[in-house]
Coordinates of C-alpha atoms in Angstrom, one line a residue:
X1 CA 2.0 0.7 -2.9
X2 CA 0.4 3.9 -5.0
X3 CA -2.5 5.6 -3.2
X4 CA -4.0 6.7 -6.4
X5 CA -6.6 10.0 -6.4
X6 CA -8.2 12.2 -8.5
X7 CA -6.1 16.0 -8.5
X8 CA -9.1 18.0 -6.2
X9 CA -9.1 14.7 -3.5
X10 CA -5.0 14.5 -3.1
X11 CA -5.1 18.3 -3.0
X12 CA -7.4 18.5 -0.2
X13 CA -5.7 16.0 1.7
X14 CA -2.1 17.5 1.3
X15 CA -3.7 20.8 2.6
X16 CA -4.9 18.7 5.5
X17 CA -1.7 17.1 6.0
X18 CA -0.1 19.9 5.6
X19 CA -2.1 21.7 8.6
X20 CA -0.8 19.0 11.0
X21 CA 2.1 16.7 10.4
X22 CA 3.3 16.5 7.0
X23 CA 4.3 12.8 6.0
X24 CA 5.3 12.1 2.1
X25 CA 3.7 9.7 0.3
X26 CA 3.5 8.6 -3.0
X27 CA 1.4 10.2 -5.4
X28 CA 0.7 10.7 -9.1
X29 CA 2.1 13.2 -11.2
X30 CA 0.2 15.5 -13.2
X31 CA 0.2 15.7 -17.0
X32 CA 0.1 19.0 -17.6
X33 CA 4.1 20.1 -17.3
X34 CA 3.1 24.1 -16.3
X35 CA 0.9 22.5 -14.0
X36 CA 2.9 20.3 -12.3
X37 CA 5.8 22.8 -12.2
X38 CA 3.6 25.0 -10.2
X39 CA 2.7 22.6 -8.0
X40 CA 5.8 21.5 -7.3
X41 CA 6.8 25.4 -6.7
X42 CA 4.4 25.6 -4.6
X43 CA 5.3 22.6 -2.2
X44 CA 2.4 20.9 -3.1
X45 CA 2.8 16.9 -4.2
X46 CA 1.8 16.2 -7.7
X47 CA -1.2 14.4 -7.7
X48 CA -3.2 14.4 -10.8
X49 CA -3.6 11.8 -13.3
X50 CA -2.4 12.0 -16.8
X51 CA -4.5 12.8 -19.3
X52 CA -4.8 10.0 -22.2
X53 CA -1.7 8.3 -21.0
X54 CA -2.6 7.0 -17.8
X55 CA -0.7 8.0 -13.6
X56 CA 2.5 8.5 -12.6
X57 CA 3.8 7.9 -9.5
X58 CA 6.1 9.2 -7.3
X59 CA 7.6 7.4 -5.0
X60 CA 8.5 8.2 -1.7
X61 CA 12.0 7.4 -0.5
X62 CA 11.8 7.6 2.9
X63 CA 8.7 5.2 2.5
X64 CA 10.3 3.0 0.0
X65 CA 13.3 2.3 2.8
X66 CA 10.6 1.5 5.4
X67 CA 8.8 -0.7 3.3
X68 CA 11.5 -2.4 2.0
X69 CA 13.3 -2.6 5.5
X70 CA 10.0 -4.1 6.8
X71 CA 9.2 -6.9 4.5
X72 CA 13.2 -7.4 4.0
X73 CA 14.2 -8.0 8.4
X74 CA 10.8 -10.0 8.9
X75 CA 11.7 -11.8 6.0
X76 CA 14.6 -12.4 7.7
X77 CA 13.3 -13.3 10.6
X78 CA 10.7 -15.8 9.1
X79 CA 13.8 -18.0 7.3
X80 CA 15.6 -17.9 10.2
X81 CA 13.0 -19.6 12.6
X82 CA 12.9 -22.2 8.5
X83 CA 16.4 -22.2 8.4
X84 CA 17.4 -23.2 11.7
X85 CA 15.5 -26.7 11.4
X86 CA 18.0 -27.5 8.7
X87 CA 21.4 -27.0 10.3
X88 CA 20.1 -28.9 13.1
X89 CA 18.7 -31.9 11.2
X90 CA 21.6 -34.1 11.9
X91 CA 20.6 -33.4 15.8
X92 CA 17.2 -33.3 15.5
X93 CA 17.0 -36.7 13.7
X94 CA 18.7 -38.0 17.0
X95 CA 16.2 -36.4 19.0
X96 CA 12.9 -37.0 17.3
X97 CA 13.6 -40.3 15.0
X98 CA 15.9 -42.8 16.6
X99 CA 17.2 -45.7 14.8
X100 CA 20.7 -47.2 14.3
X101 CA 20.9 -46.1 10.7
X102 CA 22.4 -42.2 10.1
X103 CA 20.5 -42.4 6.8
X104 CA 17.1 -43.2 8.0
X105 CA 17.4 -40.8 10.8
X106 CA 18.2 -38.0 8.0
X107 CA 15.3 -39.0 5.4
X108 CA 13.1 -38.9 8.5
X109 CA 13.9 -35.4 9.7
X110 CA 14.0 -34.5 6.0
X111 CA 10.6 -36.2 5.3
X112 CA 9.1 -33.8 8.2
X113 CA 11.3 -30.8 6.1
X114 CA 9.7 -31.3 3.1
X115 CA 5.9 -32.3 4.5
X116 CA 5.6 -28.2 5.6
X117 CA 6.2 -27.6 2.0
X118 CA 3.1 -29.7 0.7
X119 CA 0.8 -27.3 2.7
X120 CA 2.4 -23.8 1.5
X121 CA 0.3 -24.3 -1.9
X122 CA -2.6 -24.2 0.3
X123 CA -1.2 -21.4 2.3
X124 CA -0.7 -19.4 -0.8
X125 CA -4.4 -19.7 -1.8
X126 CA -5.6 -18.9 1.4
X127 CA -2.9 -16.1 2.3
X128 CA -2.7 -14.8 -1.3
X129 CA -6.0 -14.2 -2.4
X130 CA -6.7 -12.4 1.3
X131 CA -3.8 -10.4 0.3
X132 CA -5.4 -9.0 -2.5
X133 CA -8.6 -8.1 -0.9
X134 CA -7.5 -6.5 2.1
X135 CA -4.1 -5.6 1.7
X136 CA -0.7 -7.0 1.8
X137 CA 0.7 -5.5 5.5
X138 CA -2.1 -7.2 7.1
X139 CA -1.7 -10.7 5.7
X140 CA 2.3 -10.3 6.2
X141 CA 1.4 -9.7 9.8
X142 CA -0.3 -12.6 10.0
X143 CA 2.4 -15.2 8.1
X144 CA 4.4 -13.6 11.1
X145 CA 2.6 -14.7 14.1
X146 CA 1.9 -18.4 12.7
X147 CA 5.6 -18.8 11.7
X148 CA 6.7 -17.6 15.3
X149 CA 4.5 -19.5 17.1
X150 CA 5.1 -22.9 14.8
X151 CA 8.8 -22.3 15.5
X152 CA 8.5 -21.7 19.2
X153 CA 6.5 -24.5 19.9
X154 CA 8.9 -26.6 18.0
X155 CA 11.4 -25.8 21.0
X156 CA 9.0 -26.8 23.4
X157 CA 8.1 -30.6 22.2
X158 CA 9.3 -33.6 24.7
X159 CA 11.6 -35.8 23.2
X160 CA 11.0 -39.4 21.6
X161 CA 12.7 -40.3 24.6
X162 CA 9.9 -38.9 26.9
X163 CA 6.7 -39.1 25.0
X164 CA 7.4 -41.8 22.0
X165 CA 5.5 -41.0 18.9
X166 CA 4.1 -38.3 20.0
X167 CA 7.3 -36.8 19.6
X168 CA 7.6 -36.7 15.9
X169 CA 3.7 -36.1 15.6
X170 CA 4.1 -33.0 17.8
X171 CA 7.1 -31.9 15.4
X172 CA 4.8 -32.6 12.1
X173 CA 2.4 -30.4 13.2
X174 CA 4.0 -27.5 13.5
X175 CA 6.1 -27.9 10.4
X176 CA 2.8 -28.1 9.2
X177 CA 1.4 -24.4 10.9
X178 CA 5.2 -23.2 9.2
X179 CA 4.7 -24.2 5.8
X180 CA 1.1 -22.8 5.8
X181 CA 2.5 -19.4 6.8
X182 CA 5.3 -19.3 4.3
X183 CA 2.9 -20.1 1.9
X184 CA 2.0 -16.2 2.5
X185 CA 4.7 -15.2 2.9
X186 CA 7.1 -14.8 -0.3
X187 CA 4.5 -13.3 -2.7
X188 CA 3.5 -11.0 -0.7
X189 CA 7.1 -9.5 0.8
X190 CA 8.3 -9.7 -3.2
X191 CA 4.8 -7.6 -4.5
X192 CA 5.1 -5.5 -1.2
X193 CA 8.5 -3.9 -2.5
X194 CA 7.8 -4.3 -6.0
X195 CA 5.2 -1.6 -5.7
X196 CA 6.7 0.8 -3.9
X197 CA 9.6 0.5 -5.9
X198 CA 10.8 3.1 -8.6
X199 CA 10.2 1.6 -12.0
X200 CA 14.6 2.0 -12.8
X201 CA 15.6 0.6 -9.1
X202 CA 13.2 -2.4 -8.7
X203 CA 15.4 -4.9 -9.0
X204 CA 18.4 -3.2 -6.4
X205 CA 15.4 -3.1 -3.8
X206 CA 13.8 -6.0 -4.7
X207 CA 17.3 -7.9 -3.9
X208 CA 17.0 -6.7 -0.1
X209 CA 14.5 -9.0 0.3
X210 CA 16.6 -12.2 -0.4
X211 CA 19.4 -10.2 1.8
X212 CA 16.8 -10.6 4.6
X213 CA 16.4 -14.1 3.5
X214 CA 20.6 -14.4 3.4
X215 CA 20.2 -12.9 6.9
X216 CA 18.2 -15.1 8.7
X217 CA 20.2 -18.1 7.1
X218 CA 23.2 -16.9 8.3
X219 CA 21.7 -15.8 12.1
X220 CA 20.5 -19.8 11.9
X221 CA 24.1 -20.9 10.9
X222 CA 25.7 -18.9 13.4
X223 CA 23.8 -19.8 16.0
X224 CA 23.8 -23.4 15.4
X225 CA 28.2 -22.9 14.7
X226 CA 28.5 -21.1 18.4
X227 CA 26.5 -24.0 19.9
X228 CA 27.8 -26.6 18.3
X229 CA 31.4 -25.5 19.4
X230 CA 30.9 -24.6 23.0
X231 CA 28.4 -27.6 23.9
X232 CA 28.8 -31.0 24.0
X233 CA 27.0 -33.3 21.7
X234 CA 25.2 -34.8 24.8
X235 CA 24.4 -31.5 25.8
X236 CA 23.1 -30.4 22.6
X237 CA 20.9 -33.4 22.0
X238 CA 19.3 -33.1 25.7
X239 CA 18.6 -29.2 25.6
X240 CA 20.7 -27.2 23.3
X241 CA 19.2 -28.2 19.8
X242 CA 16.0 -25.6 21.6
X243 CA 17.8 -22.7 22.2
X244 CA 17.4 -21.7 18.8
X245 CA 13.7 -22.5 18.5
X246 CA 12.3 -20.5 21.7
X247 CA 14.1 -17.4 20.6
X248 CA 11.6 -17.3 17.6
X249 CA 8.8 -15.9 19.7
X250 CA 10.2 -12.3 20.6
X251 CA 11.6 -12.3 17.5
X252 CA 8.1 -13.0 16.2
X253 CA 7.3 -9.8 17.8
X254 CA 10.0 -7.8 16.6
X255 CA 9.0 -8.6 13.1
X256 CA 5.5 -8.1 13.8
X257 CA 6.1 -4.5 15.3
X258 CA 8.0 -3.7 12.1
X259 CA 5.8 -5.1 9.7
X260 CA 2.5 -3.3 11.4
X261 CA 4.2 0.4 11.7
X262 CA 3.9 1.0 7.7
X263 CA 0.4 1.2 8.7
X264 CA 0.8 3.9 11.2
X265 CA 1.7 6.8 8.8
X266 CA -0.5 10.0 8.9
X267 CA -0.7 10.2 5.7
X268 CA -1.3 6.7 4.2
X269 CA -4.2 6.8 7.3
X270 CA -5.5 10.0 5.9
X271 CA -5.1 9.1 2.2
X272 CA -7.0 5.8 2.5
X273 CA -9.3 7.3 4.2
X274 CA -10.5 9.9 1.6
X275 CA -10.3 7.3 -0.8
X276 CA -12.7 5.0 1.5
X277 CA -15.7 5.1 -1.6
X278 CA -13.4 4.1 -4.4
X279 CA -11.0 1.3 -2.2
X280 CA -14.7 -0.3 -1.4
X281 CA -15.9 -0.8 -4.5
X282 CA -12.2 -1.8 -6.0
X283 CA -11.9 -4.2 -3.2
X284 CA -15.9 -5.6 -3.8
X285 CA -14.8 -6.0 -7.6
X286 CA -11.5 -8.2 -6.4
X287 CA -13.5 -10.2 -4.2
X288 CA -15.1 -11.5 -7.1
X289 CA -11.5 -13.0 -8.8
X290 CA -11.8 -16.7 -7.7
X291 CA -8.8 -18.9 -7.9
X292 CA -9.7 -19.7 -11.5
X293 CA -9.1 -16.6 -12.4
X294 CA -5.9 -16.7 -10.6
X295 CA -4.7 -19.8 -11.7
X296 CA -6.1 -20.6 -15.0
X297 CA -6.8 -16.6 -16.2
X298 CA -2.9 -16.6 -15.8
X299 CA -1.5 -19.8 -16.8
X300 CA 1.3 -18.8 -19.5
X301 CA 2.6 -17.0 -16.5
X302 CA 1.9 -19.6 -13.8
X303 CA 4.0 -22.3 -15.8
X304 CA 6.3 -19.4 -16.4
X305 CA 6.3 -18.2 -13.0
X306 CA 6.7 -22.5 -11.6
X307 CA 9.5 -22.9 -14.3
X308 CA 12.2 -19.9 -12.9
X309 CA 11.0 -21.0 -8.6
X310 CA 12.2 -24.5 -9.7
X311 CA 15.6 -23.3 -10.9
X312 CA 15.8 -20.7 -7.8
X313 CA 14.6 -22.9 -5.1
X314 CA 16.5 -26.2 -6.2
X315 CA 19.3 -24.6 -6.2
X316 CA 19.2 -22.5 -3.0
X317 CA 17.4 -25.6 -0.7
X318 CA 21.0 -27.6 -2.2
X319 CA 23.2 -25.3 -1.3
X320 CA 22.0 -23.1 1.8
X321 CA 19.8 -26.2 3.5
X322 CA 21.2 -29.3 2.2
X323 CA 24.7 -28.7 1.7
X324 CA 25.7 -28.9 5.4
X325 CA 24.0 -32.5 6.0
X326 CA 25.8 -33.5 2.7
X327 CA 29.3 -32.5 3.8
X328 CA 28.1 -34.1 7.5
X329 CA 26.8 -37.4 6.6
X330 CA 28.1 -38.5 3.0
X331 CA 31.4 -37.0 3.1
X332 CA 32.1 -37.3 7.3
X333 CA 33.2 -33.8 7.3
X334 CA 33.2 -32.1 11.0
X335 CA 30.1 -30.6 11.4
X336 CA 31.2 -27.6 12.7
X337 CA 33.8 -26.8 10.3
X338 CA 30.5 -27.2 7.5
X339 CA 28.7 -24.8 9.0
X340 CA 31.6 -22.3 9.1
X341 CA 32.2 -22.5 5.2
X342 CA 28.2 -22.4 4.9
X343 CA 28.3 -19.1 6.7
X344 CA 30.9 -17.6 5.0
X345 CA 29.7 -18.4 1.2
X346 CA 26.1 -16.8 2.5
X347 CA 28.3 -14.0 3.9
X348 CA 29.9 -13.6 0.2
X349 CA 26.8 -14.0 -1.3
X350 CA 25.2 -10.9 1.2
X351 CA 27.7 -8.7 0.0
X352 CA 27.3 -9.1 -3.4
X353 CA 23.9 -9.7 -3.7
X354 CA 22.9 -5.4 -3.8
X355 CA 25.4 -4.9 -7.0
X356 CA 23.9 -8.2 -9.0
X357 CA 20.1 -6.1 -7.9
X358 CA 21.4 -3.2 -10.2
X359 CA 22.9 -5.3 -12.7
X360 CA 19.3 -6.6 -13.0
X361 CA 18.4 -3.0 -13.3
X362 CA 20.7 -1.7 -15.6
X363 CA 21.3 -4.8 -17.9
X364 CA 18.0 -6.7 -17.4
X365 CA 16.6 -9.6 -15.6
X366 CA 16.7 -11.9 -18.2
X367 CA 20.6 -12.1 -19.0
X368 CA 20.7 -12.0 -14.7
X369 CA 19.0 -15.6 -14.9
X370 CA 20.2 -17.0 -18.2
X371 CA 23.7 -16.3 -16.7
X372 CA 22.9 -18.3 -13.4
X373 CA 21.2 -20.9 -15.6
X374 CA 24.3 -21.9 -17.8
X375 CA 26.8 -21.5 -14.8
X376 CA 24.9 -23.9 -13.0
X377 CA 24.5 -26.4 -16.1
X378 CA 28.5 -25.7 -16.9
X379 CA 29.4 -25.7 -13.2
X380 CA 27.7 -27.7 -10.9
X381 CA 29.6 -31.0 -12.1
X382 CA 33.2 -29.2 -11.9
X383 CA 31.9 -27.7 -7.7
X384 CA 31.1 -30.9 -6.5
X385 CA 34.1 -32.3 -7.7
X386 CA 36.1 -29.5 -5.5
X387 CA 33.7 -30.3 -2.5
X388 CA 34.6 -34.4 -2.5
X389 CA 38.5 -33.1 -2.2
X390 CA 37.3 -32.5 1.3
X391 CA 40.0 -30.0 2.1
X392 CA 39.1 -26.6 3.3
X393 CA 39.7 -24.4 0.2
X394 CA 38.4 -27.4 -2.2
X395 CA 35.3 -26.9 -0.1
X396 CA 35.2 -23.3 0.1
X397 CA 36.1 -22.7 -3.5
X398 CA 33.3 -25.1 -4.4
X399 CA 30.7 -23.6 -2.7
X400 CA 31.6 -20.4 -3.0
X401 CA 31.5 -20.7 -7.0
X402 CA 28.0 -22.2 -6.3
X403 CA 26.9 -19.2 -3.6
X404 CA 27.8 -16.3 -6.6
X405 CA 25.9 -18.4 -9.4
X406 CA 22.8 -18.7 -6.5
X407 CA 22.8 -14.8 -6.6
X408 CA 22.5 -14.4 -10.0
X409 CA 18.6 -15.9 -9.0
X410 CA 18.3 -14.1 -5.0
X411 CA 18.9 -10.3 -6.7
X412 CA 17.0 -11.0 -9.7
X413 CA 13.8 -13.0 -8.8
X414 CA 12.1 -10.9 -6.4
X415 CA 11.7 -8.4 -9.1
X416 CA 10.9 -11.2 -12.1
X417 CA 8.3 -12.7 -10.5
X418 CA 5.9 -9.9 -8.9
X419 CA 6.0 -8.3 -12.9
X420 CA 4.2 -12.2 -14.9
X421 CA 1.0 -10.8 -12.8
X422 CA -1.2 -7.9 -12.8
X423 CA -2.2 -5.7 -10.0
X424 CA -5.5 -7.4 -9.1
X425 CA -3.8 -11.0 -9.0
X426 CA -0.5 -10.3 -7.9
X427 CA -0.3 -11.7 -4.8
X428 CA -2.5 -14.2 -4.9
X429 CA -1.2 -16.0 -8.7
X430 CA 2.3 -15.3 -6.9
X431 CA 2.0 -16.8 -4.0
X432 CA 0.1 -20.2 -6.0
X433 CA 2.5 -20.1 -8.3
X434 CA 5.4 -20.0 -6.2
X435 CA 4.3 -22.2 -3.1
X436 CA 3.4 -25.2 -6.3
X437 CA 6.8 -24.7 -7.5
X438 CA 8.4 -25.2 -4.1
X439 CA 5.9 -27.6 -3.0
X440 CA 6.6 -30.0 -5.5
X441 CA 10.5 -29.4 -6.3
X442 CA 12.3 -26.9 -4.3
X443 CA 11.6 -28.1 -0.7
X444 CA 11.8 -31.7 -1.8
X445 CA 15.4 -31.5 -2.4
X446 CA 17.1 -32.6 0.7
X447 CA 14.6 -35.6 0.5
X448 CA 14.6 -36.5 -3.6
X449 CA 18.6 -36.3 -3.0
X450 CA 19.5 -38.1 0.1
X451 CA 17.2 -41.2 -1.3
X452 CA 18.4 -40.9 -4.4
X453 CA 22.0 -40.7 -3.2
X454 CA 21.0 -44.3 -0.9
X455 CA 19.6 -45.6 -4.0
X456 CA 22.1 -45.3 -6.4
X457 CA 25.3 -44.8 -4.1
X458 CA 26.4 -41.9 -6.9
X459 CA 27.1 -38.9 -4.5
X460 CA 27.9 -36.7 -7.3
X461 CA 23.4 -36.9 -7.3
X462 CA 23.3 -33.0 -5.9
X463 CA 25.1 -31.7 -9.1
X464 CA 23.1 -33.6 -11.5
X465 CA 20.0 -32.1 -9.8
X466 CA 20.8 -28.9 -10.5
X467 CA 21.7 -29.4 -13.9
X468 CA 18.3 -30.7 -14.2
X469 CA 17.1 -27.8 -12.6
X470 CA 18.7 -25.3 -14.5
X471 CA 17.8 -26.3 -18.0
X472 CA 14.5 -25.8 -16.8
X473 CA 15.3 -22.5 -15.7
X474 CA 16.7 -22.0 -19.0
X475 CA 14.0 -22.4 -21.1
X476 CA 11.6 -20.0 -18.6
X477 CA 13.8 -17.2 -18.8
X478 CA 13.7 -17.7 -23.0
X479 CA 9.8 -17.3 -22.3
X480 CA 9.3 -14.4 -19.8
X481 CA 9.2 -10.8 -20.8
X482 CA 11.9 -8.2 -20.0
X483 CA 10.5 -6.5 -17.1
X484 CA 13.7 -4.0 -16.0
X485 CA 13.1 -0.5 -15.8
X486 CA 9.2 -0.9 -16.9
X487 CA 6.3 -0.5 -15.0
X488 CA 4.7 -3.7 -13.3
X489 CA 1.1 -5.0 -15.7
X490 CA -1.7 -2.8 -14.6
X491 CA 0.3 -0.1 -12.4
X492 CA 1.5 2.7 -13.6
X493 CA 4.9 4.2 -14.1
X494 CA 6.6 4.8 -10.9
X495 CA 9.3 7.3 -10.4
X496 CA 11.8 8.5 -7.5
X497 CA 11.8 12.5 -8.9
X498 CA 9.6 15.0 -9.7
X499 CA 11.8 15.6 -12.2
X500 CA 11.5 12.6 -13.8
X501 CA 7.8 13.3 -13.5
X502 CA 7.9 16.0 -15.2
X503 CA 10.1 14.7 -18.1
X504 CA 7.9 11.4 -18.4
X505 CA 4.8 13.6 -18.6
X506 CA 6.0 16.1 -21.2
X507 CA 7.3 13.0 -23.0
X508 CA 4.2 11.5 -22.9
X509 CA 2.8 14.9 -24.4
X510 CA 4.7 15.0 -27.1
X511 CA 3.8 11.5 -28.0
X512 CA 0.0 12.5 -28.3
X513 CA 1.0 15.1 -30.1
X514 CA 2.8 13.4 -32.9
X515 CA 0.1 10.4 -33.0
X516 CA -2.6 13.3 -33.2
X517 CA -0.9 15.2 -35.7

């Protein structure tokens, strides 16, 4: 996020800074190269804006790392308390939906999956618009709180045993209170590091933010793997299966702490505060965009924006959430032994997600997603096939081939989708945009494919889906703008060096001069 000032106002305040504890921020350059060459002799930040061609900004790093470690681990956080409901579906269906059919007790656990998901569109238009009014650490903070407190209350519910239908009302509920907090919760991580980001490294630190995701999945996994091999199944279904759920609320506070300390820096404090007269009236002029605005004032971008989530989140709910019921139920595989080769394809897929971020950087998003697109309408067919062998490297060689195409869309989105919006809208077109998309498609999966699997008996349904899926895909990424290495719409060009200021700024000279001349 650029605090943006006028030269006199950001020279005042460095002074001021400078007098007591002097914390870096980001700041934009000046236009005048002498100028700024002095300034930066000098020790002072560059902070003036460029004459007839607009700011630029330079980033802090040490700032950019705390951001992007903040929204990243309680990101991480967040999917494990969401991921942890799925590795335990088989037991929680046990626990909350008896009946002597394995496939009703599944669609009935995934039913109460995919019912959060309805309400994140309405989380998104309450969450995202706020975000854009009063800031996106504060609305972060809160998607934090709801989703810890959903999840730890999910731990705490009496079995169907004990209270009868209260049981799986109870559960709804706060499914419910976690889908309305996620439905904060994506935009606004993916626009919180996508404008602190440097213009040339967006997508490398954009991709940190589905390694958090990656992170919590695999914390859930592993978890669920160490219980599920040192308890007994009786055990697990009487009090295990909440072990996972109750540690949600320190970790709740964990991410909390980490999300509200970006607000504690001198300097942002002292910055925002010179700048009080213009943030009031900026933030009195946003509280006039309404949703239509939002929504229909951005709808090339919203279908756009609805057409690459369906592709990403199909294919990530198959493989990451629906994959280990799948290998549980329709193919009888050991349950533990599925969440092992689970853990080690999102284990793969951490270590490789940072260098497909820079390919996104240095080659573009675009080719990124067309390439996941095409493997997944080539591939998916050929995986599944592996999977069915049922031996261990059939399995793991399926999945893995499915894990590397996934992050092809994990490195690349978090820096596609923040740059279809401007500024004003970001979060709150995002987040509508995004939750829809999910809503209707991405969260659905485990449901659409288990009844669609009972229906038609064809378990080779999962790879068709995400052949559907990434045509789709296909055709968004045809439509959407490159977006590597150039400023997001309505911000201006962000750099990591002053440097790189200075070059931009003379470059930027040069070019009035010849359009003048």
């Amino acid at each position: 996020m650029s605090v943006l000032a006028s030269a006199g106002d950001v020279m005042q305040s460095s002074k001021r800074a400078q007098a007591s504890e002097h914390v870096p921020t980001q700041s934009p350059a000046a236009s005048d190269p002498a100028d700024l060459e002095k300034r930066t002799a000098d020790g002072a930040p560059e902070a003036r804006e460029v004459g007839g061609a607009g700011e630029v900004t330079v980033v802090d790093p040490a700032m950019v790392k705390r951001a992007v470690s903040a929204a990243a681990l309680g990101n991480a956080m967040e999917w494990f308390d969401f991921g942890v409901y799925s590795y335990l579906a088989v037991t929680l269906g046990h626990v909350f939906f008896p009946s002597g059919n394995p496939t009703a007790q599944l669609l009935s656990t995934f039913g109460a999956f995919a019912a959060a998901f309805l309400v994140r569109p309405i989380g998104g238009m309450v969450f995202g618009p706020l975000g854009d009014r009063i800031g996106r650490q504060k609305v972060l903070a809160i998607t934090m709180i709801m989703m810890a407190a959903g999840t730890f209350a999910i731990g705490l519910i009496p079995s169907y045993a004990a209270i009868g239908v209260w049981a799986p009302i109870l559960l709804l509920v706060a499914r419910l209170v976690q889908g309305f907090s996620t439905g904060g919760e994506y935009g606004g991580a993916s626009t919180f590091i996508a404008e602190y980001a440097p213009d040339k490294r967006r997508g490398f630190l954009g991709s940190w933010l589905e390694f958090g995701t990656l992170a919590g999945y695999v914390g859930g996994a592993g978890l669920v793997a160490v219980m599920t091999a040192l308890l007994t199944t009786d055990d697990l279904h009487s009090w295990g299966w909440r072990l996972p759920f109750l540690i949600a609320g320190p970790m709740g506070i964990i991410g909390l702490y980490l999300r509200m300390r970006l607000e504690e820096t001198p300097a942002f404090t002292q910055l925002e505060k010179e700048a009080r007269a213009k943030e009031k009236a900026r933030r009195e002029a946003e509280k006039r965009i309404g949703l239509g605005e939002m929504v229909f004032g951005q709808w090339r971008a919203m279908l756009l924006c609805v057409g690459l989530v369906l592709v990403f989140n199909v294919t990530d709910y198959m493989l990451l959430s629906y994959m280990p019921s799948y290998l549980t139920s329709e193919l009888k595989y050991d349950e533990a032994h599925s969440l092992r080769v689970v853990l080690a394809v999102m284990v793969l897929m951490m270590c490789v997600q940072p260098f497909a971020g820079r390919l996104s950087d240095r080659f573009g998003r675009r080719p990124v997603i067309a390439a996941g697109c095409v493997g997944f309408l080539v591939l998916s067919v050929p995986a599944l096939l592996l999977i069915r062998q049922g031996s261990l490297i059939a399995i793991a060689l399926g999945m893995g081939a499915l894990g590397l195409l996934l992050v092809c869309f994990t490195s690349s989105m978090p820096s596609t989708l923040p740059a279809l919006f401007p500024t004003k809208v970001r979060y709150g077109s995002l987040s509508i945009g995004f939750n829809i998309s999910v809503s209707l498609f991405g969260g659905t999966t485990p449901l659409v494919v288990t009844a669609l699997i009972g229906a038609t008996g064809d378990r080779m349904t999962p790879a068709y889906y995400m052949m559907a899926a990434a045509v789709v895909g296909g055709i968004a990424v045809l439509l959407i703008p490159e977006s590597a290495r150039k400023p997001l719409p309505g911000s201006p060009p962000a750099v990591e060096t002053e440097a790189e200021a200075r070059e931009m700024v003379r470059g930027a000279a040069r070019g009035g001069a010849t359009a003048t001349a």
